[in-house]
Coordinates of C-alpha atoms in Angstrom, one line a residue:
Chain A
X17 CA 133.9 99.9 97.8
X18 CA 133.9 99.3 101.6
X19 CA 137.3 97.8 101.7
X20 CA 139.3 97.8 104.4
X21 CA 142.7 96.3 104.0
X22 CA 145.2 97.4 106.6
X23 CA 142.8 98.2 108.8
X24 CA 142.7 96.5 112.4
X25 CA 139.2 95.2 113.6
X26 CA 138.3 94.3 117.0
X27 CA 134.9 92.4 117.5
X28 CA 133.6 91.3 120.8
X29 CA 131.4 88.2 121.0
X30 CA 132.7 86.6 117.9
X31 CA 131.5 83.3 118.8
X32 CA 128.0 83.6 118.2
X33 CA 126.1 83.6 115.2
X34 CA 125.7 87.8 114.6
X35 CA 129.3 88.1 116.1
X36 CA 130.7 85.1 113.7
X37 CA 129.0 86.8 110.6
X38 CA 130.6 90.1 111.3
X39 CA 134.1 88.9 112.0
X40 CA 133.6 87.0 108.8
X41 CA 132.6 90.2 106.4
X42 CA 135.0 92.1 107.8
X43 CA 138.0 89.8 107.2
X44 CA 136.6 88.6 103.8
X45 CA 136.8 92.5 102.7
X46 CA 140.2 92.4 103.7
X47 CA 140.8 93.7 107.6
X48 CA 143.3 92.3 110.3
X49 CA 140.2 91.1 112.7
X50 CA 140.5 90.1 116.5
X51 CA 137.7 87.8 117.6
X52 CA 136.7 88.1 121.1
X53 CA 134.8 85.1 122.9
X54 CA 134.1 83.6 126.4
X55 CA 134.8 80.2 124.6
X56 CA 138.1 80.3 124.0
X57 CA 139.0 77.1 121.8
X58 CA 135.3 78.2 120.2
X59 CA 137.1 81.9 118.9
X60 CA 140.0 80.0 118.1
X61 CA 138.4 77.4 115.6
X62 CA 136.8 80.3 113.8
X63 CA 140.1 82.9 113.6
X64 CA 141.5 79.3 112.2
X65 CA 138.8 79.2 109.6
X66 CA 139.2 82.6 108.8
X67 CA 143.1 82.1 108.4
X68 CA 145.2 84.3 106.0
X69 CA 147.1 85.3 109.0
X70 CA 144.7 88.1 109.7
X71 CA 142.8 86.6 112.2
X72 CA 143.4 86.1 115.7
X73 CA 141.3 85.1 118.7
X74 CA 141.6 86.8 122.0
X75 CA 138.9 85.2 125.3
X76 CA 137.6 87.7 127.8
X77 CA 134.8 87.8 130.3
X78 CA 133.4 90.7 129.5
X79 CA 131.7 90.2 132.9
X80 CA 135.1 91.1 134.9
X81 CA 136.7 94.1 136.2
X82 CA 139.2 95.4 134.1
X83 CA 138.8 93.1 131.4
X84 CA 137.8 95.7 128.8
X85 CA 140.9 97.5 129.4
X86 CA 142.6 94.5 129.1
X87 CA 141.1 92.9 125.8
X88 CA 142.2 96.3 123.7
X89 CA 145.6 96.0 125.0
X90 CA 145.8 92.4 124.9
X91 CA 144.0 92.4 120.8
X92 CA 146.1 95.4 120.0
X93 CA 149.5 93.0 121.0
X94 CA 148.2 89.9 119.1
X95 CA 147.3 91.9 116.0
X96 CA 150.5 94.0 115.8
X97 CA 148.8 97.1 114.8
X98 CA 146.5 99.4 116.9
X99 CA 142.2 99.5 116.5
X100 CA 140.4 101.4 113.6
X101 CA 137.5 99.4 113.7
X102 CA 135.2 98.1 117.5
X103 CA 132.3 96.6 117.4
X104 CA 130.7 95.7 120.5
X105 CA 128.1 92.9 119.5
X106 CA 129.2 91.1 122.8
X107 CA 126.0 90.7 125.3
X108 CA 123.5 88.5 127.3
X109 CA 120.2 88.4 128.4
X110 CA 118.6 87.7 131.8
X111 CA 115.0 87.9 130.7
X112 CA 112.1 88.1 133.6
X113 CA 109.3 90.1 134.3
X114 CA 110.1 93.4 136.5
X115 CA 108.5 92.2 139.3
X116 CA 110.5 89.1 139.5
X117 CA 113.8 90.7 138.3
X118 CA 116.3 90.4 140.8
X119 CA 119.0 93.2 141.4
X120 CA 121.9 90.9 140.1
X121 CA 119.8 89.9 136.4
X122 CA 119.7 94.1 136.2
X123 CA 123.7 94.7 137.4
X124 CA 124.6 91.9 134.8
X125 CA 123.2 93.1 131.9
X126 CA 123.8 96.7 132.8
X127 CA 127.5 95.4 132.8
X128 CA 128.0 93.6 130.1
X129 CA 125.8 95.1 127.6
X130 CA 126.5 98.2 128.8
X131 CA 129.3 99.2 130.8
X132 CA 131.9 97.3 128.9
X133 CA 131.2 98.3 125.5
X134 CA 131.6 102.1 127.3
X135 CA 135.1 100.7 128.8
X136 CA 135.7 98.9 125.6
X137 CA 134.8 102.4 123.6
X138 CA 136.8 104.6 126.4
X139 CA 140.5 102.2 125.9
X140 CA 139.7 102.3 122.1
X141 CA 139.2 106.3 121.9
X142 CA 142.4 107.1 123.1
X143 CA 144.7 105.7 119.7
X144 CA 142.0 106.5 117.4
X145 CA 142.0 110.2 118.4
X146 CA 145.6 109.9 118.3
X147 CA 144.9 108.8 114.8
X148 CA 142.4 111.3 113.5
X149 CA 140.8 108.1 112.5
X150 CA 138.7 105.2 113.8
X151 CA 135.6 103.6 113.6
X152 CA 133.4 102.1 116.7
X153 CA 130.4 100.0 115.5
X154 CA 127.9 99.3 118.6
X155 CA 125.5 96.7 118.5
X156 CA 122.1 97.3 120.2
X157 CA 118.5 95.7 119.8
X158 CA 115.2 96.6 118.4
X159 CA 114.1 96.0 122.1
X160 CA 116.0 99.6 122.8
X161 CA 113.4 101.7 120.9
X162 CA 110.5 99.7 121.7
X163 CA 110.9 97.6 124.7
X164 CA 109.7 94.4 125.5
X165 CA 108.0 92.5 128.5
X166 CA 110.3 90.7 130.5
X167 CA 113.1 92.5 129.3
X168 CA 113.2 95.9 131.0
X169 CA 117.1 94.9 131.8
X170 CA 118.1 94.2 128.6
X171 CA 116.3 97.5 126.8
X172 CA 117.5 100.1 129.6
X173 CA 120.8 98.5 128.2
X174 CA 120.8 98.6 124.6
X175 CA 118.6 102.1 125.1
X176 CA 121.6 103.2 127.2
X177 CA 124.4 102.1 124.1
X178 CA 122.8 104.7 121.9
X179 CA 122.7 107.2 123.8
X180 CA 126.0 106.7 125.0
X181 CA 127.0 106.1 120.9
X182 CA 126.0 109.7 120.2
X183 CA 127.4 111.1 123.2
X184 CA 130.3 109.5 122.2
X185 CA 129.7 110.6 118.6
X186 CA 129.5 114.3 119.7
X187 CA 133.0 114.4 121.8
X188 CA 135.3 112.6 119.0
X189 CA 133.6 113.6 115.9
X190 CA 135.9 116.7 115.1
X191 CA 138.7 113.8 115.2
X192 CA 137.6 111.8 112.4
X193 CA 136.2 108.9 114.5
X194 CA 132.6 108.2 113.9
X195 CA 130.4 106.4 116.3
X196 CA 127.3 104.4 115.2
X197 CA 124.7 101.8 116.5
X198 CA 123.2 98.6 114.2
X199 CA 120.4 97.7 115.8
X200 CA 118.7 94.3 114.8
X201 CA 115.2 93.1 115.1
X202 CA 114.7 89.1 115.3
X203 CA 117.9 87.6 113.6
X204 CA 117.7 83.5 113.0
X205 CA 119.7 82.2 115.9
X206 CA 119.1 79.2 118.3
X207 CA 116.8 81.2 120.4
X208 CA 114.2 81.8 117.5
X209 CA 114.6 78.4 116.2
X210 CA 112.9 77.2 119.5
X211 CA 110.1 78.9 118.9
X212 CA 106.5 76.8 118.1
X213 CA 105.7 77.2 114.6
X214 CA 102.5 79.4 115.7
X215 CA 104.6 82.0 117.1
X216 CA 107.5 82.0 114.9
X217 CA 104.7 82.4 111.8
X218 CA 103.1 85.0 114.1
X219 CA 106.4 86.8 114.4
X220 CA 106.8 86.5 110.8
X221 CA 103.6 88.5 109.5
X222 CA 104.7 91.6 111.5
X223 CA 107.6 91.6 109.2
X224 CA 106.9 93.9 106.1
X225 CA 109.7 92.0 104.6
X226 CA 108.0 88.4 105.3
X227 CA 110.9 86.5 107.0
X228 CA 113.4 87.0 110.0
X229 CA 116.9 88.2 109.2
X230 CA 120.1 86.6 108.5
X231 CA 123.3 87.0 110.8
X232 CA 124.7 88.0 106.9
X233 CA 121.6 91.3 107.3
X234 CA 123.4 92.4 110.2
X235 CA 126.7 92.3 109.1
X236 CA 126.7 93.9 106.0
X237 CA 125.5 96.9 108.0
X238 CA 128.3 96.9 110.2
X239 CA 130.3 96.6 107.3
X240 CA 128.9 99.8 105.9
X241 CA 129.3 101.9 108.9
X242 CA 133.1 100.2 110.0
X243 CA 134.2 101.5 106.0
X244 CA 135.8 104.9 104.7
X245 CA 132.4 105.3 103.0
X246 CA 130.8 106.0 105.8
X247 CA 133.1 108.3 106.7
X248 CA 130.2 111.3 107.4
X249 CA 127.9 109.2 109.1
X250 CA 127.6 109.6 112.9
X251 CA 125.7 108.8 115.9
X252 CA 123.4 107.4 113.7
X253 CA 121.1 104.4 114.5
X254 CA 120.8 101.9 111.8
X255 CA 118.1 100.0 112.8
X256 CA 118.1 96.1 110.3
X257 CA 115.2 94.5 111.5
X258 CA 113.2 94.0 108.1
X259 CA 111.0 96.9 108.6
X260 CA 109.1 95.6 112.0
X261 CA 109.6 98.8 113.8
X262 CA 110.1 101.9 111.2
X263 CA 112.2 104.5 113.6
Chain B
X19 CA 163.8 126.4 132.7
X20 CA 163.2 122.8 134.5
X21 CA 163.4 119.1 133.0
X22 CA 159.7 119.2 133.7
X23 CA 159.2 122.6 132.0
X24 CA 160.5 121.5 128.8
X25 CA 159.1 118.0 128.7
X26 CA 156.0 120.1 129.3
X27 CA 156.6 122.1 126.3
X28 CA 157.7 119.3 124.7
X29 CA 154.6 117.5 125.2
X30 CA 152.2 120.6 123.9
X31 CA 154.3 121.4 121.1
X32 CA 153.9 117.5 120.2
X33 CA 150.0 117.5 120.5
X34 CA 148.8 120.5 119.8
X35 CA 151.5 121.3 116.5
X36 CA 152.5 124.8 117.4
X37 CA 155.3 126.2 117.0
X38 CA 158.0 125.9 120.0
X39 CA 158.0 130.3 120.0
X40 CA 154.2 130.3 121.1
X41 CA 154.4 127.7 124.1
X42 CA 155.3 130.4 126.8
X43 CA 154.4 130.0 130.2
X44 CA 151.4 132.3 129.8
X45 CA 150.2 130.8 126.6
X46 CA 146.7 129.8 126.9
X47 CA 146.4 125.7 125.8
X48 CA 142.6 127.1 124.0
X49 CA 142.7 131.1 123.8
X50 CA 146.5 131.3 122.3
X51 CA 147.4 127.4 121.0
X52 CA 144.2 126.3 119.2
X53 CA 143.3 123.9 121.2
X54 CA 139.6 122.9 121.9
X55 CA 138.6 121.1 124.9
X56 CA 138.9 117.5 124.2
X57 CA 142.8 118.8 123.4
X58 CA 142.8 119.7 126.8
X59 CA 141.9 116.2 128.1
X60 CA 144.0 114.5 125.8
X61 CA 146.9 117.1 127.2
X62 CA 146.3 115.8 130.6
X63 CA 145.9 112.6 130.1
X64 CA 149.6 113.1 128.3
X65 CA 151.0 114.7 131.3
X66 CA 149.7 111.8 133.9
X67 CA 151.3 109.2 131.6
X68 CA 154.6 111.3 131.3
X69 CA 155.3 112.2 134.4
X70 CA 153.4 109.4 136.1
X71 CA 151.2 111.3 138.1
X72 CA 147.2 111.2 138.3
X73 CA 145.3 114.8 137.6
X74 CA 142.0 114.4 139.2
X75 CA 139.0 116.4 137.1
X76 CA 139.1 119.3 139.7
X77 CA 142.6 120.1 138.9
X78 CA 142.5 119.2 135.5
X79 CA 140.2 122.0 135.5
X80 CA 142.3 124.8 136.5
X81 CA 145.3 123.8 134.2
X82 CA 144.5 126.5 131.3
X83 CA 148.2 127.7 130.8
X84 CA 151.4 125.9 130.0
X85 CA 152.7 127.2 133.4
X86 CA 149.3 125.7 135.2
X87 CA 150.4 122.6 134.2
X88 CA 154.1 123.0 135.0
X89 CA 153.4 124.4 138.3
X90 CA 150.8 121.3 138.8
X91 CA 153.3 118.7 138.3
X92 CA 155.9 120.3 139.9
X93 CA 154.2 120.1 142.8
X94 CA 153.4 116.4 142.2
X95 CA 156.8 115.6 142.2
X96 CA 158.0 117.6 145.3
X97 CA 155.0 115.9 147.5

C-alpha cells in the first residue's frame, strides 16, 4: 500500500520542517523526489541525506517571475523523468493586522502562496494530462476555513488554493489527475516553540486530540492523497489539524 | 493538401486517436472526433508549439474544425 516506486515527486519548500517530512515519506516509500528550497546548500544537505540516487535538490524563489515555469522544467531535467506527483507546501507569512497591512505584505503572500502553486500547477498539468495520470498535492492552512486576526493575507491565500484545487480538480479530473488540499492546523515548528508556556498549553486544550501535530501528521496525509490509492479522491480538503476545527 | 495541412492532421490524429479517414477538413474536433473541450485546449496549445505560433483565447475560440485550424495557421505563417 501507498507505494510509489517510479514515480517522480516534486515538492516545493523542502527545507522546512513540513516540507522536510514530506520529501522524506515520499522517498522512503520509494519515489524519485525533487526538493525545492530558497536555501540552496540547505535542500542539498537533505537530498544528500535522502540519497539512494533518488533525490535531487533544485533552489527557486518562488517569489520571482517565471520561476515556477522554470522549477518544473529545471526538476523535470535533474530527475530524468517527467512529474506524477506536486506538492506545493512552499509559503510565507507577513502577519499584521488589516489596518496596518501594507499592499506589498498582501502582493507577497498572494504570490507566493498563491500564484505560484497556480503556475507551479498550470506547467505541471500539461505532462500529466499527456499522461492520463498525475497527482498535485496542495498545501493550505486551517487559517483558510477559519481565518485568523492578523492574517487576513495569508487566509485569502490558502482560501484561494482550495478553491483553485477543485477548480483545478473539475478541468483535469476526466484525465486521471486528481487534485487535493492537506490542510494543517498548528504543526510543531520553530514558530510554536516560541510560544510562552500559557499560550502554547492554551492552544493545546482546544485540541480534541491533546497535543499539536507532528511534521510526520502531515505528511502521511500527503502520502495518502500523492498514492494510486487515492486514485478516486478529488478536490477534496483533508483538513490534519487534530480535530481543532471539524470542517 | 499543404505541409501545414497534414502536420495538422497529423497532430489531431495523434491527440485525439481517430482514425486518419475521419480528420477531413469539415470534421468537427467535438461533434465528429470525440473530443471534449479540454481536448480542444490541449489541441491548440499543440498547434502554437508546432508551428510556433501564439493562438490567443478569441481565436482559439472559433477553431471548431480541422480546416479552422488549418486556415488559422496558414494565415499565421503568410503574416
Amino acid at each position: 500500500m501507498f507505494r510509489l516506486d517510479g514515480k517522480t515527486a516534486l515538492v516545493t519548500g523542502a527545507s522546512g520542517g513540513i516540507g522536510s517530512a514530506i520529501a522524506g515519506i515520499l522517498h522512503a516509500q520509494g519515489a524519485r523526489v525533487v526538493l525545492s528550497g530558497t536555501r540552496e546548500s540547505v535542500i542539498q544537505q537533505q537530498a544528500d541525506k535522502l540519497g539512494e540516487g533518488r533525490a535531487f535538490a533544485a533552489a527557486a524563489n518562488l517569489g520571482d517571475a517565471g520561476a515556477a515555469d522554470a522549477l518544473v522544467a529545471k526538476a523535470e531535467e535533474i530527475a530524468g523523468a517527467p512529474l506524477d506527483i506536486l506538492v506545493n507546501n512552499a509559503g510565507l507569512t507577513r502577519d499584521t493586522l488589516a489596518l496596518r497591512m501594507k499592499d506589498e505584505d498582501w502582493n507577497q503572500v498572494l504570490d507566493v502562496d498563491l500564484a505560484a502553486p497556480f503556475r507551479l500547477c498550470r506547467a505541471t498539468l500539461k505532462g500529466m494530462l499527456r499522461r492520463r495520470a498525475g497527482r498535485i498535492v496542495n498545501i493550505a492552512s486551517i487559517i483558510g476555513a477559519t481565518g485568523n486576526a492578523g492574517q487576513a493575507n495569508y487566509a485569502a491565500a490558502k482560501a484561494g488554493m482550495i478553491g483553485m484545487s477543485k477548480s483545478l480538480a473539475q478541468e483535469v479530473g476526466s484525465r486521471g489527475v486528481t487534485v487535493n488540499v492537506v490542510a494543517p492546523g498548528f504543526i510543531v515548528t520553530p514558530m510554536t516553540d516560541a510560544l510562552p508556556d500559557a499560550q502554547r498549553e492554551k492552544l493545546q486544550a482546544s485540541i480534541p486530540l491533546g497535543r499539536l501535530g507532528q511534521p510526520s501528521d502531515v505528511a502521511s496525509a500527503v502520502l495518502y492523497l500523492a498514492s494510486d490509492e487515492a486514485a478516486w479522491i478529488t478536490g477534496c480538503t483533508l483538513h490534519v489539524n487534530g480535530g481543532m476545527a471539524m470542517i | 493538401m499543404s505541409e501545414i495541412a497534414d502536420k495538422v492532421k497529423k497532430i489531431v490524429v495523434e491527440h485525439l486517436g481517430v482514425e486518419e479517414s475521419k480528420v477531413t477538413p469539415e470534421a468537427s474536433f467535438i461533434d465528429d472526433l470525440g473530443a471534449d473541450s479540454l481536448d480542444t485546449v490541449e489541441l491548440v496549445m499543440a498547434f502554437e508549439e508546432a508551428f510556433n505560433v501564439e493562438i490567443p483565447e478569441d481565436a482559439a475560440e472559433k477553431i471548431t474544425t480541422v480546416k479552422d485550424a488549418i486556415d488559422y495557421i496558414e494565415k499565421q505563417k503568410v503574416a
